[in-house]
Coordinates of C-alpha atoms in Angstrom, one line a residue:
M1 CA 161.5 -3.9 59.8
Q2 CA 159.6 -6.1 61.9
R3 CA 160.7 -7.6 65.3
N4 CA 161.5 -10.8 66.3
R5 CA 162.1 -11.3 70.0
A6 CA 163.1 -15.2 71.3
E7 CA 161.4 -14.2 74.7
S8 CA 158.1 -13.1 72.9
P9 CA 155.4 -15.7 74.1
L10 CA 152.8 -16.7 71.6
L11 CA 149.7 -15.4 72.3
C12 CA 147.3 -17.6 70.5
P13 CA 149.5 -20.7 69.1
L14 CA 147.2 -23.5 69.5
P15 CA 143.6 -24.4 69.4
P16 CA 141.5 -24.0 71.2
A17 CA 143.0 -20.5 72.0
D18 CA 140.1 -17.9 71.8
A19 CA 136.6 -17.3 72.3
L20 CA 135.4 -16.1 69.1
Q21 CA 131.8 -14.4 69.1
T22 CA 129.3 -13.1 66.5
S23 CA 128.2 -9.7 67.3
P24 CA 124.2 -9.6 67.1
H25 CA 124.7 -6.2 65.0
G26 CA 127.0 -7.9 62.7
L27 CA 125.9 -8.6 58.9
R28 CA 125.3 -11.9 57.6
Q29 CA 125.9 -12.4 54.1
G30 CA 122.3 -13.8 52.6
R31 CA 120.4 -13.4 55.4
P32 CA 118.0 -10.9 56.8
A33 CA 119.5 -8.0 59.3
G34 CA 118.3 -5.1 60.9
R35 CA 118.7 -1.5 59.5
D36 CA 120.9 -0.8 62.6
Q37 CA 123.8 -2.9 61.3
R38 CA 127.2 -1.3 62.1
H39 CA 129.1 -1.3 58.8
H40 CA 132.9 -1.5 58.3
H41 CA 134.2 2.0 60.0
Q42 CA 131.4 2.1 62.8
Q43 CA 133.2 0.9 65.7
P44 CA 131.7 -1.1 68.3
Q45 CA 131.3 0.4 71.8
P46 CA 132.0 -2.0 74.6
G47 CA 132.1 -1.3 78.2
G48 CA 134.8 -3.1 79.2
A49 CA 135.0 -4.7 75.7
A50 CA 132.8 -7.7 75.6
E51 CA 129.8 -7.2 77.5
H52 CA 127.6 -6.4 74.6
Q53 CA 128.3 -9.8 72.8
T54 CA 125.3 -12.2 72.8
G55 CA 126.2 -14.6 70.0
P56 CA 127.4 -18.0 70.4
V57 CA 131.1 -18.6 71.8
I58 CA 133.3 -20.5 69.9
D59 CA 136.7 -22.2 70.8
M60 CA 138.9 -20.5 67.5
P61 CA 142.2 -21.4 66.8
V62 CA 144.4 -18.5 65.7
P63 CA 145.9 -18.3 63.4
A64 CA 143.3 -19.0 61.0
S65 CA 140.4 -18.1 59.1
F66 CA 137.2 -18.7 61.2
N67 CA 134.9 -19.4 58.0
D68 CA 135.3 -23.4 57.5
I69 CA 136.1 -24.1 61.4
T70 CA 132.4 -24.9 62.1
Q71 CA 129.7 -26.9 60.6
D72 CA 127.6 -23.6 60.6
P73 CA 126.8 -22.6 57.1
S74 CA 126.1 -18.8 58.8
L75 CA 129.5 -18.7 60.0
E76 CA 131.1 -19.7 56.8
N77 CA 129.5 -16.5 55.0
Y78 CA 129.5 -14.3 57.9
I79 CA 129.6 -10.6 57.2
G80 CA 130.2 -8.5 59.9
W81 CA 131.6 -8.2 63.5
V82 CA 133.1 -11.0 65.3
W83 CA 135.0 -10.8 68.6
Y84 CA 137.9 -12.8 70.2
E85 CA 139.3 -12.8 73.5
K86 CA 142.1 -14.4 75.3
E87 CA 143.7 -13.9 78.9
V88 CA 147.6 -14.4 79.3
L89 CA 149.9 -14.0 82.1
L90 CA 152.7 -11.4 81.6
P91 CA 156.2 -12.5 83.2
L92 CA 156.7 -10.1 86.2
R93 CA 159.8 -8.5 84.9
W94 CA 157.9 -7.1 81.7
L95 CA 155.8 -5.1 84.4
Q96 CA 158.6 -3.8 86.9
G97 CA 162.1 -1.5 86.3
D98 CA 163.0 2.0 86.1
P99 CA 162.6 2.6 83.3
A100 CA 160.1 -0.3 82.7
P101 CA 160.4 -2.2 79.2
R102 CA 158.5 -1.2 76.7
V103 CA 155.6 -4.1 75.8
V104 CA 154.2 -4.3 72.7
L105 CA 151.3 -6.3 71.0
R106 CA 151.7 -7.3 67.5
F107 CA 149.1 -8.5 65.2
G108 CA 150.5 -10.3 61.9
S109 CA 147.4 -9.7 59.8
A110 CA 143.5 -9.5 60.5
H111 CA 141.0 -9.1 58.2
Y112 CA 139.7 -6.2 57.5
Y113 CA 138.9 -3.8 60.4
S114 CA 140.5 -4.4 63.7
V115 CA 139.9 -2.7 67.2
V116 CA 141.7 -3.8 70.0
W117 CA 141.3 -3.4 73.8
V118 CA 144.0 -4.4 76.6
N119 CA 142.0 -4.7 80.0
G120 CA 139.2 -2.9 78.5
V121 CA 141.3 -0.4 77.1
Q122 CA 141.3 0.5 73.5
V123 CA 145.1 0.5 72.3
V124 CA 144.7 0.7 68.6
E125 CA 142.5 0.1 65.6
H126 CA 143.4 -0.6 61.9
E127 CA 142.0 -0.6 58.7
G128 CA 143.0 -3.2 56.3
G129 CA 144.2 -7.1 56.2
H130 CA 147.2 -8.7 54.8
L131 CA 149.8 -6.4 56.6
P132 CA 150.9 -6.1 60.3
F133 CA 150.0 -3.7 63.0
E134 CA 150.9 -3.0 66.8
A135 CA 150.2 -1.1 70.1
D136 CA 152.5 -0.1 72.7
I137 CA 150.7 -1.4 76.0
S138 CA 152.8 -0.7 78.4
S139 CA 150.9 2.0 80.0
V140 CA 147.9 -0.4 80.3
V141 CA 149.5 -3.3 81.8
Q142 CA 152.2 -2.0 83.6
G143 CA 149.5 0.2 85.6
S144 CA 147.4 -2.8 86.6
P145 CA 147.9 -4.7 90.0
D146 CA 147.3 -7.8 88.4
P147 CA 149.5 -9.3 85.7
L148 CA 146.7 -11.3 83.8
C149 CA 146.4 -9.3 80.6
R150 CA 143.0 -9.5 78.9
I151 CA 142.9 -9.2 75.0
T152 CA 140.0 -8.3 73.3
V153 CA 139.7 -7.9 69.3
A154 CA 136.8 -6.9 67.4
L155 CA 137.0 -7.5 63.8
N156 CA 134.6 -6.8 60.8
N157 CA 135.4 -8.1 57.1
T158 CA 132.6 -5.7 55.4
L159 CA 133.8 -4.6 52.1
T160 CA 133.1 -1.0 51.1
P161 CA 133.9 1.0 47.7
H162 CA 136.9 2.6 49.4
T163 CA 138.7 -0.6 51.4
L164 CA 141.1 -2.6 49.6
P165 CA 140.1 -5.1 48.3
P166 CA 137.0 -3.0 47.3
G167 CA 133.4 -4.4 47.7
S168 CA 129.7 -3.3 48.6
I169 CA 126.8 -4.5 50.6
Q170 CA 123.8 -5.1 48.1
Y171 CA 120.3 -5.1 49.6
M172 CA 117.9 -7.3 47.7
A173 CA 114.7 -4.7 47.7
D174 CA 112.3 -7.2 46.0
K175 CA 110.0 -8.3 49.2
S176 CA 108.3 -10.9 46.8
R177 CA 111.5 -12.7 46.4
Y178 CA 113.6 -11.9 49.5
P179 CA 113.1 -11.5 53.4
K180 CA 113.2 -7.9 54.4
N181 CA 116.4 -6.4 54.7
Y182 CA 118.3 -9.4 52.8
F183 CA 121.6 -8.6 51.4
V184 CA 125.1 -9.9 49.5
Q185 CA 128.4 -8.7 50.2
D186 CA 129.5 -8.1 46.2
T187 CA 133.1 -8.1 45.4
K188 CA 135.1 -7.8 42.3
F189 CA 137.6 -10.6 43.2
D190 CA 137.7 -14.3 42.3
F191 CA 138.9 -15.7 45.7
F192 CA 137.0 -16.5 49.0
N193 CA 136.6 -13.7 51.4
Y194 CA 138.3 -15.5 54.4
A195 CA 138.4 -13.5 57.6
G196 CA 139.8 -13.6 61.1
I197 CA 143.1 -13.3 62.5
H198 CA 145.3 -15.0 59.8
R199 CA 148.8 -14.7 61.0
P200 CA 150.6 -15.1 64.5
V201 CA 149.8 -12.7 67.2
V202 CA 152.7 -11.9 69.7
L203 CA 153.4 -10.1 72.9
Y204 CA 157.3 -8.7 72.7
T205 CA 159.4 -6.3 74.9
T206 CA 161.8 -3.5 73.9
P207 CA 164.1 -1.4 76.1
A208 CA 162.6 2.0 76.8
A209 CA 164.9 3.2 73.8
Y210 CA 164.9 0.9 71.3
I211 CA 165.9 0.5 67.3
D212 CA 162.4 1.5 65.6
D213 CA 163.3 1.1 62.0
I214 CA 166.4 0.1 59.8
T215 CA 166.4 0.8 55.7
V216 CA 169.3 -0.6 53.8
T217 CA 169.9 -0.9 50.0
T218 CA 172.7 -2.2 48.2
T219 CA 174.9 -1.7 45.2
S220 CA 177.5 -3.9 43.7
S221 CA 180.4 -4.3 41.6
D222 CA 183.1 -7.1 40.5
S223 CA 184.9 -6.8 43.6
V224 CA 183.2 -4.6 46.2
A225 CA 179.4 -3.9 47.3
R226 CA 178.1 -1.2 49.2
V227 CA 175.6 -1.5 51.8
Q228 CA 173.9 2.0 52.5
Y229 CA 171.9 1.9 56.0
Q230 CA 170.0 4.4 57.9
V231 CA 168.9 3.6 61.5
S232 CA 166.2 5.2 63.4
V233 CA 166.3 5.2 67.3
V234 CA 163.1 6.0 69.3
G235 CA 163.3 7.0 73.2
S236 CA 166.7 8.7 73.7
T237 CA 168.6 11.3 71.5
A238 CA 171.8 10.5 73.6
N239 CA 172.3 7.2 71.8
S240 CA 175.0 5.3 70.1
L241 CA 175.0 2.8 67.2
S242 CA 177.5 0.1 66.0
L243 CA 176.8 -2.3 63.4
S244 CA 178.6 -5.3 62.1
L245 CA 177.9 -7.4 58.9
R246 CA 178.9 -11.1 59.0
D247 CA 178.8 -13.8 56.5
Q248 CA 177.2 -17.2 56.6
E249 CA 180.2 -18.3 58.3
G250 CA 179.9 -15.9 61.0
K251 CA 182.9 -13.9 60.0
V252 CA 182.7 -10.3 60.5
V253 CA 183.1 -8.5 56.6
A254 CA 182.3 -4.9 57.6
T255 CA 181.7 -2.7 60.6
G256 CA 180.1 0.7 60.9
D257 CA 178.8 3.2 63.5
G258 CA 176.0 6.2 63.8
A259 CA 172.6 6.2 62.3
V260 CA 173.5 6.9 58.5
G261 CA 176.6 5.4 56.9
E262 CA 178.0 2.8 54.3
L263 CA 179.5 -0.8 54.7
K264 CA 181.9 -2.0 52.1
V265 CA 182.3 -5.6 51.3
L266 CA 185.0 -6.9 49.6
N267 CA 184.7 -9.8 47.3
P268 CA 180.9 -10.0 48.2
N269 CA 178.7 -13.3 47.7
L270 CA 175.6 -11.9 45.7
W271 CA 172.0 -12.7 46.5
W272 CA 170.8 -14.6 43.4
P273 CA 167.6 -16.2 42.2
Y274 CA 167.0 -20.0 42.6
L275 CA 168.5 -21.6 39.5
M276 CA 170.3 -18.5 38.4
H277 CA 173.7 -19.5 40.5
E278 CA 174.9 -22.4 42.5
N279 CA 174.4 -20.6 45.9
P280 CA 171.1 -19.1 45.3
G281 CA 169.4 -16.9 48.1
Y282 CA 172.7 -16.0 50.0
L283 CA 172.2 -14.0 53.1
Y284 CA 174.4 -12.0 55.7
S285 CA 173.5 -10.9 58.7
L286 CA 173.5 -7.3 59.5
E287 CA 173.6 -6.8 63.5
V288 CA 172.4 -3.1 64.7
K289 CA 173.2 -2.4 68.3
M290 CA 172.2 0.4 69.9
Q291 CA 173.4 1.9 73.8
A292 CA 171.0 4.8 75.1
Q293 CA 171.5 6.6 78.3
V294 CA 167.9 7.1 80.0
G295 CA 167.9 8.7 83.3
E296 CA 170.7 6.7 85.5
V297 CA 170.4 3.2 83.2
L298 CA 172.2 2.5 80.1
L299 CA 170.0 0.8 78.1
E300 CA 170.9 -1.7 75.0
D301 CA 169.0 -3.0 71.6
V302 CA 170.3 -5.3 69.4
Y303 CA 168.6 -6.0 66.1
T304 CA 169.7 -8.6 63.5
L305 CA 168.6 -8.0 59.9
P306 CA 168.9 -10.8 57.3
L307 CA 170.6 -8.9 54.2
G308 CA 171.3 -10.2 50.6
I309 CA 173.2 -8.2 48.4
R310 CA 171.9 -7.7 44.9
T311 CA 170.8 -5.0 42.5
V312 CA 167.9 -4.8 40.2
H313 CA 167.6 -2.8 36.9
V314 CA 165.0 -2.5 34.1
T315 CA 165.4 -1.8 30.5
S316 CA 163.2 -1.5 27.4
T317 CA 163.9 -5.4 26.8
Q318 CA 165.1 -7.0 30.1
F319 CA 164.9 -7.2 33.7
L320 CA 168.5 -7.5 35.4
I321 CA 169.3 -9.0 38.5
N322 CA 173.1 -8.3 39.6
G323 CA 173.8 -6.9 35.9
R324 CA 172.3 -10.5 34.2
P325 CA 169.2 -10.8 32.5
F326 CA 166.4 -12.5 34.7
Y327 CA 163.5 -14.3 33.2
F328 CA 160.8 -14.9 35.3
H329 CA 159.5 -18.4 35.1
G330 CA 157.2 -18.9 38.1
V331 CA 153.6 -19.0 39.3
N332 CA 150.5 -17.0 40.9
K333 CA 149.8 -18.2 44.5
H334 CA 146.9 -17.8 47.1
E335 CA 147.2 -18.0 50.8
D336 CA 144.2 -20.8 51.0
A337 CA 143.8 -24.3 52.2
D338 CA 141.3 -26.5 53.5
I339 CA 139.9 -25.7 57.0
R340 CA 142.4 -23.4 58.1
G341 CA 141.6 -20.8 55.0
K342 CA 144.0 -18.3 54.7
G343 CA 145.5 -18.8 58.2
L344 CA 149.2 -19.6 58.5
D345 CA 150.3 -22.9 57.9
W346 CA 154.1 -23.8 58.5
P347 CA 153.7 -27.4 57.0
L348 CA 151.9 -26.3 54.0
I349 CA 154.3 -23.2 53.6
V350 CA 157.3 -25.6 53.2
K351 CA 155.2 -28.1 51.1
D352 CA 154.6 -25.4 48.7
F353 CA 158.6 -24.4 48.6
N354 CA 159.4 -27.8 48.0
L355 CA 157.0 -27.9 45.0
L356 CA 158.2 -24.7 43.5
R357 CA 161.4 -26.0 43.6
W358 CA 160.7 -29.4 42.1
L359 CA 158.7 -27.1 39.7
G360 CA 161.9 -25.3 38.6
A361 CA 160.1 -22.1 39.4
N362 CA 162.3 -19.2 40.3
S363 CA 159.7 -16.6 41.0
F364 CA 155.7 -15.8 42.3
R365 CA 153.3 -12.9 42.5
T366 CA 151.7 -12.4 45.7
S367 CA 148.4 -12.6 44.2
H368 CA 146.5 -10.5 45.2
Y369 CA 147.8 -9.2 48.5
P370 CA 150.7 -9.1 50.5
Y371 CA 151.8 -12.6 51.9
A372 CA 152.7 -13.7 55.5
E373 CA 156.3 -12.7 56.6
E374 CA 157.1 -16.3 57.2
I375 CA 156.4 -17.1 53.3
M376 CA 158.7 -13.8 52.8
D377 CA 161.1 -15.4 54.8
L378 CA 161.9 -18.5 52.9
C379 CA 161.5 -16.4 49.8
D380 CA 164.9 -14.8 51.0
A381 CA 166.6 -17.8 52.0
Y382 CA 165.6 -20.0 48.9
G383 CA 166.3 -17.3 46.6
I384 CA 162.5 -17.1 45.1
A385 CA 162.2 -13.8 43.5
V386 CA 158.9 -12.1 44.6
I387 CA 156.3 -9.3 42.7
D388 CA 155.1 -8.1 46.1
E389 CA 151.5 -7.1 45.5
S390 CA 149.1 -4.6 47.3
P391 CA 145.5 -5.6 48.0
G392 CA 144.2 -3.5 45.1
V393 CA 142.3 -6.2 43.7
G394 CA 138.9 -5.7 42.2
I395 CA 139.1 -2.1 41.5
K396 CA 136.5 -1.8 39.2
L397 CA 133.9 0.9 40.3
P398 CA 134.5 4.9 39.6
E399 CA 133.9 5.5 43.2
S400 CA 136.8 3.2 44.3
F401 CA 139.1 5.8 42.1
G402 CA 138.3 8.8 44.5
N403 CA 140.1 10.6 47.1
K404 CA 139.3 8.7 50.0
S405 CA 140.2 5.1 48.3
L406 CA 143.8 6.9 47.1
Q407 CA 144.5 8.1 50.4
H408 CA 143.9 4.3 52.0
H409 CA 146.0 2.8 48.7
L410 CA 148.8 5.2 49.7
A411 CA 148.7 4.1 53.0
V412 CA 148.6 0.5 52.5
M413 CA 151.8 1.1 50.0
E414 CA 153.4 2.7 53.0
E415 CA 152.7 -0.4 55.3
L416 CA 153.8 -2.7 52.4
V417 CA 157.1 -0.9 51.8
R418 CA 158.1 -0.3 55.5
R419 CA 157.5 -4.1 55.8
D420 CA 159.2 -5.4 53.0
K421 CA 161.7 -2.7 52.0
N422 CA 165.0 -4.7 53.1
R423 CA 164.0 -8.4 51.5
P424 CA 166.2 -9.3 48.5
S425 CA 163.4 -11.3 47.2
V426 CA 161.3 -8.6 46.5
V427 CA 162.4 -7.4 43.1
M428 CA 159.1 -5.2 42.3
W429 CA 156.2 -3.7 43.8
S430 CA 152.8 -4.4 42.3
V431 CA 150.3 -1.7 43.3
A432 CA 146.9 -3.5 41.8
N433 CA 145.6 -6.3 40.1
E434 CA 143.0 -5.9 36.9
P435 CA 141.6 -2.7 38.0
A436 CA 139.4 -0.8 36.0
S437 CA 142.5 1.3 34.6
E438 CA 140.6 2.6 31.2
L439 CA 138.3 5.1 33.2
P440 CA 139.4 8.7 33.0
P441 CA 140.4 8.5 36.8
A442 CA 142.7 5.8 36.4
A443 CA 145.4 8.1 35.1
H444 CA 145.8 10.3 38.4
Y445 CA 144.9 7.6 40.5
F446 CA 147.8 5.5 39.6
K447 CA 150.3 8.1 38.6
T448 CA 149.9 9.3 42.3
V449 CA 150.0 5.6 43.8
I450 CA 153.1 4.7 41.7
A451 CA 154.9 7.7 42.4
H452 CA 154.5 7.5 46.2
T453 CA 155.7 4.1 46.0
K454 CA 158.7 5.0 44.1
A455 CA 159.1 8.0 46.6
L456 CA 158.9 5.4 49.5
D457 CA 161.4 3.1 47.4
P458 CA 163.4 4.2 44.7
S459 CA 165.4 1.3 44.2
R460 CA 162.8 -1.2 42.7
P461 CA 160.6 -1.1 39.8
V462 CA 156.9 -0.6 40.2
T463 CA 154.4 -2.1 38.4
F464 CA 150.4 -3.1 38.1
V465 CA 148.6 -5.9 36.4
T466 CA 146.4 -5.0 33.8
D467 CA 143.6 -6.9 31.8
A468 CA 142.8 -3.6 29.9
N469 CA 143.0 -3.0 26.1
Y470 CA 146.7 -1.8 25.2
A471 CA 145.2 1.4 23.6
L472 CA 142.9 2.4 26.3
D473 CA 145.0 1.5 29.9
R474 CA 145.5 5.1 31.4
G475 CA 148.1 3.7 34.1
A476 CA 150.1 1.8 31.7
P477 CA 152.2 5.0 31.1
Y478 CA 153.5 5.0 34.7
V479 CA 154.9 1.8 35.1
D480 CA 158.3 0.0 34.4
V481 CA 157.1 -3.3 33.6
I482 CA 154.2 -4.3 31.6
C483 CA 152.3 -7.2 33.2
V484 CA 149.3 -8.7 31.2
N485 CA 146.6 -11.1 32.1
S486 CA 144.8 -12.8 29.3
Y487 CA 142.6 -15.8 29.2
F488 CA 142.8 -16.6 25.4
S489 CA 140.6 -19.8 24.3
W490 CA 139.1 -19.7 28.0
Y491 CA 137.1 -16.7 28.9
H492 CA 137.4 -15.4 25.4
D493 CA 136.7 -17.6 22.5
P494 CA 136.6 -20.8 24.9
G495 CA 137.3 -23.9 23.7
H496 CA 139.1 -22.4 20.7
L497 CA 142.8 -23.5 21.4
E498 CA 143.4 -22.2 17.6
V499 CA 142.9 -18.7 18.0
I500 CA 145.9 -18.5 20.9
P501 CA 148.8 -18.0 18.7
L502 CA 147.4 -15.3 16.7
Q503 CA 145.6 -13.2 19.7
L504 CA 148.6 -13.9 21.8
T505 CA 151.2 -12.3 19.4
A506 CA 149.1 -9.4 18.6
Q507 CA 148.9 -8.8 22.4
F508 CA 152.5 -8.5 23.1
D509 CA 153.3 -6.6 20.0
N510 CA 150.6 -3.6 20.5
W511 CA 151.6 -3.5 24.1
Y512 CA 155.4 -3.3 23.1
K513 CA 155.1 -0.8 20.1
T514 CA 152.7 1.6 22.3
Y515 CA 155.1 1.3 25.6
Q516 CA 158.5 0.2 24.7
K517 CA 158.7 -1.5 27.9
P518 CA 159.5 -5.3 28.8
I519 CA 156.4 -7.5 29.2
I520 CA 155.3 -10.4 31.7
Q521 CA 152.5 -12.5 31.1
S522 CA 151.5 -12.2 34.6
E523 CA 148.5 -14.5 34.3
Y524 CA 147.2 -17.6 31.7
G525 CA 145.6 -20.7 32.2
A526 CA 142.5 -23.1 32.3
D527 CA 140.3 -24.5 34.7
S528 CA 140.6 -28.6 35.1
V529 CA 139.0 -31.1 37.4
P530 CA 141.1 -33.5 38.3
G531 CA 140.9 -36.9 36.5
L532 CA 138.5 -35.5 33.9
H533 CA 139.8 -36.7 30.7
S534 CA 139.0 -36.3 27.1
D535 CA 140.9 -36.8 23.7
P536 CA 140.6 -34.4 21.8
P537 CA 140.8 -31.8 24.6
M538 CA 138.0 -30.5 26.0
M539 CA 137.5 -27.7 28.7
F540 CA 137.9 -28.5 32.3
T541 CA 139.9 -31.6 31.2
E542 CA 143.6 -32.0 32.2
E543 CA 144.3 -32.4 28.5
Y544 CA 142.8 -29.0 27.8
Q545 CA 144.7 -27.3 30.5
Q546 CA 148.0 -28.9 29.0
A547 CA 147.1 -28.0 25.4
M548 CA 146.5 -24.4 26.3
L549 CA 149.7 -24.2 28.1
R550 CA 151.6 -25.6 25.1
E551 CA 149.8 -22.9 22.6
Y552 CA 151.3 -20.0 25.3
H553 CA 154.6 -21.6 25.4
S554 CA 155.0 -21.7 21.4
V555 CA 154.5 -18.0 21.4
L556 CA 156.2 -17.3 24.8
D557 CA 159.3 -18.9 23.5
K558 CA 159.6 -16.5 20.5
K559 CA 158.8 -13.4 22.7
R560 CA 161.1 -14.1 25.2
K561 CA 164.0 -13.6 22.6
E562 CA 162.4 -10.0 22.3
Y563 CA 161.3 -8.2 25.2
V564 CA 158.7 -10.6 27.2
I565 CA 160.9 -11.1 30.5
G566 CA 158.4 -13.6 32.3
E567 CA 155.7 -15.9 32.5
L568 CA 153.5 -16.7 35.6
I569 CA 151.1 -19.4 35.5
W570 CA 147.6 -19.0 36.8
N571 CA 147.6 -20.6 39.2
F572 CA 149.9 -23.0 41.9
A573 CA 147.1 -24.9 43.3
D574 CA 143.3 -24.9 43.2
F575 CA 141.9 -22.4 45.7
M576 CA 138.4 -21.5 47.2
T577 CA 136.0 -18.8 45.7
N578 CA 132.3 -17.8 46.4
Q579 CA 129.8 -20.1 44.6
G580 CA 128.9 -19.8 41.4
T581 CA 128.0 -21.5 38.0
T582 CA 131.6 -21.3 36.8
R583 CA 133.0 -22.5 40.0
V584 CA 132.8 -26.1 41.2
L585 CA 133.9 -26.2 44.9
G586 CA 136.2 -23.2 44.0
N587 CA 138.8 -22.0 41.2
K588 CA 140.3 -25.1 39.3
K589 CA 143.1 -23.3 37.7
G590 CA 145.8 -24.7 39.5
I591 CA 148.4 -27.3 38.3
F592 CA 148.3 -28.5 41.7
T593 CA 145.2 -29.6 43.5
R594 CA 144.1 -27.8 46.5
Q595 CA 145.7 -30.6 48.3
R596 CA 148.8 -30.0 46.3
Q597 CA 148.8 -33.2 44.1
P598 CA 150.1 -32.5 40.7
K599 CA 147.6 -32.4 37.7
A600 CA 149.2 -33.3 34.1
A601 CA 149.8 -29.6 33.4
A602 CA 152.3 -29.4 36.4
F603 CA 154.8 -31.9 34.6
V604 CA 154.0 -29.7 31.3
L605 CA 155.3 -26.6 33.3
R606 CA 158.1 -28.4 35.0
D607 CA 159.8 -29.8 31.6
R608 CA 159.7 -26.3 30.3
Y609 CA 161.0 -24.6 33.9
W610 CA 164.0 -26.8 33.7
K611 CA 164.7 -26.6 29.9
I612 CA 164.5 -22.5 30.4
A613 CA 166.8 -22.9 33.3
N614 CA 169.3 -24.6 31.7
E615 CA 169.2 -22.5 28.4
S616 CA 170.1 -19.7 30.7
S617 CA 173.4 -21.6 31.8
C618 CA 171.9 -21.7 35.1
L619 CA 173.4 -24.3 37.7
P620 CA 170.6 -26.2 39.6
P621 CA 171.8 -26.9 43.2
V622 CA 173.1 -30.3 43.9
I623 CA 170.9 -31.8 46.8
T624 CA 173.2 -34.6 48.5
S625 CA 171.4 -34.9 51.9
H626 CA 168.3 -33.9 53.7
S627 CA 168.8 -31.9 56.7
F628 CA 166.2 -30.9 58.8
Y629 CA 166.1 -27.4 60.7
L630 CA 163.4 -26.6 63.5
K631 CA 161.6 -23.4 62.7

């Protein structure tokens, strides 16, 4: 559960918003550095936070990656500490009262290790990008005679074998070829290591006693739905809770009270995925109201949670939503765009959702990390089903399967489940992408992570995405759905489209015979350079990308009648990667360019997805007019 307060001013909404400085002790990729660098977990020790900074000062917009904002190539590939700082004037009503309100500083995400000070006092540190963290700063700001609030953030994007995603610093010891202490950041994933404050930073208030968390689960039959809820309150034991559930017309359809209970909804409107119902993404509003006595004062806190009523169930051959078979015809994506990198961009988000609906896609996987809450909000509202994936990408080294890595992975899953557990769009958790799951330690590692995730949320299936051999994968016995990545005639037998039918059929048959679990083709695809053509099809042309898709689809059409429950193209749009001999300004496997223009493959996929939707007797929504809503 996250807080959304109407009176919360944005801390860093517009450029130029913040001063960004690079630390003299930071690491610069591909450049000499002294042996006294402070690595990922070695926290900077400011005396008043920013006094030790001596690097260049840059106006830096937030949210945004810092890498592509300037013309400085050293900042583009910078590895190490960077500093953000901003001063804001707090409303006096936030600083007064008996009891005074609780003042909270919240970060949507920052990559990857963060230390935050307010008025020179450290208030929080957090490990891991992609997920929110916050700090109660009441005692700091309310104890200050000045309403001016100085917020300082130190970020370090260095990756180690124990971070998610993992990485390592590789020093080049050959002094005849490299300067002294020359190093590179080595990673095992294929997207650019963008860094910075990527999502909104807000200040908000609550009463001294407040609603801390809400958990809801739903079940339904033909005529009645049940909403089980649990509410936790912090700051008072003498409190009362009342709940009301409203439909989209504002009518109250159920009420309850107390911290734990059940609401019954007669003739419910269920949450359905896009193209599975004429009214997809139906959301109720659950209003939770708390009253608490603190001293002589009666405090009130109100939180409204969007709520979708739906069920998810997995059999040996099907994925069921509300008891009906669901076939994932969707995409993999990245939070990636020109200039802002992984920074939140509302126009781009809305454009992507319009493209998804044009494509006839009903789902996507958050490859390879949790996406912004704003994106998840639209998935709930539009009926886009989501496989919600942790940042567990590139887990390849044996040391990344040790206890230190495992404990961090468990903590990340706790953060992810806490954030997204109430979202109807999230239909499955994915704990990793393409790990070295054939290694012996992988069995204990994934058994533990998957069991922990199921304990946190028993209502959803759990998977991870594999590219290992079916006979050697040590994590597959513990998943509910087999998700397989394969790139036949691209990374394997490149240029030979004729091998796809045989190899893809064998892939599916081997996995299903071994595990008797439904299968998703979680990645497949080919690079294509926009405007590059050849006949017969040659690699990197638009024709080759089209031909590969059609070869995969011919096999998928047979297997989706049996036990294959989904197909997710790699990728929705081209995205940036590290430079390399196989990458020309990034990964070109998108069916859309990085600027969201369609390649020829987009039309192949669109025809297919709408055909699948119509075969399933889905009812596409009819758009009769364009109504614009201010977000």
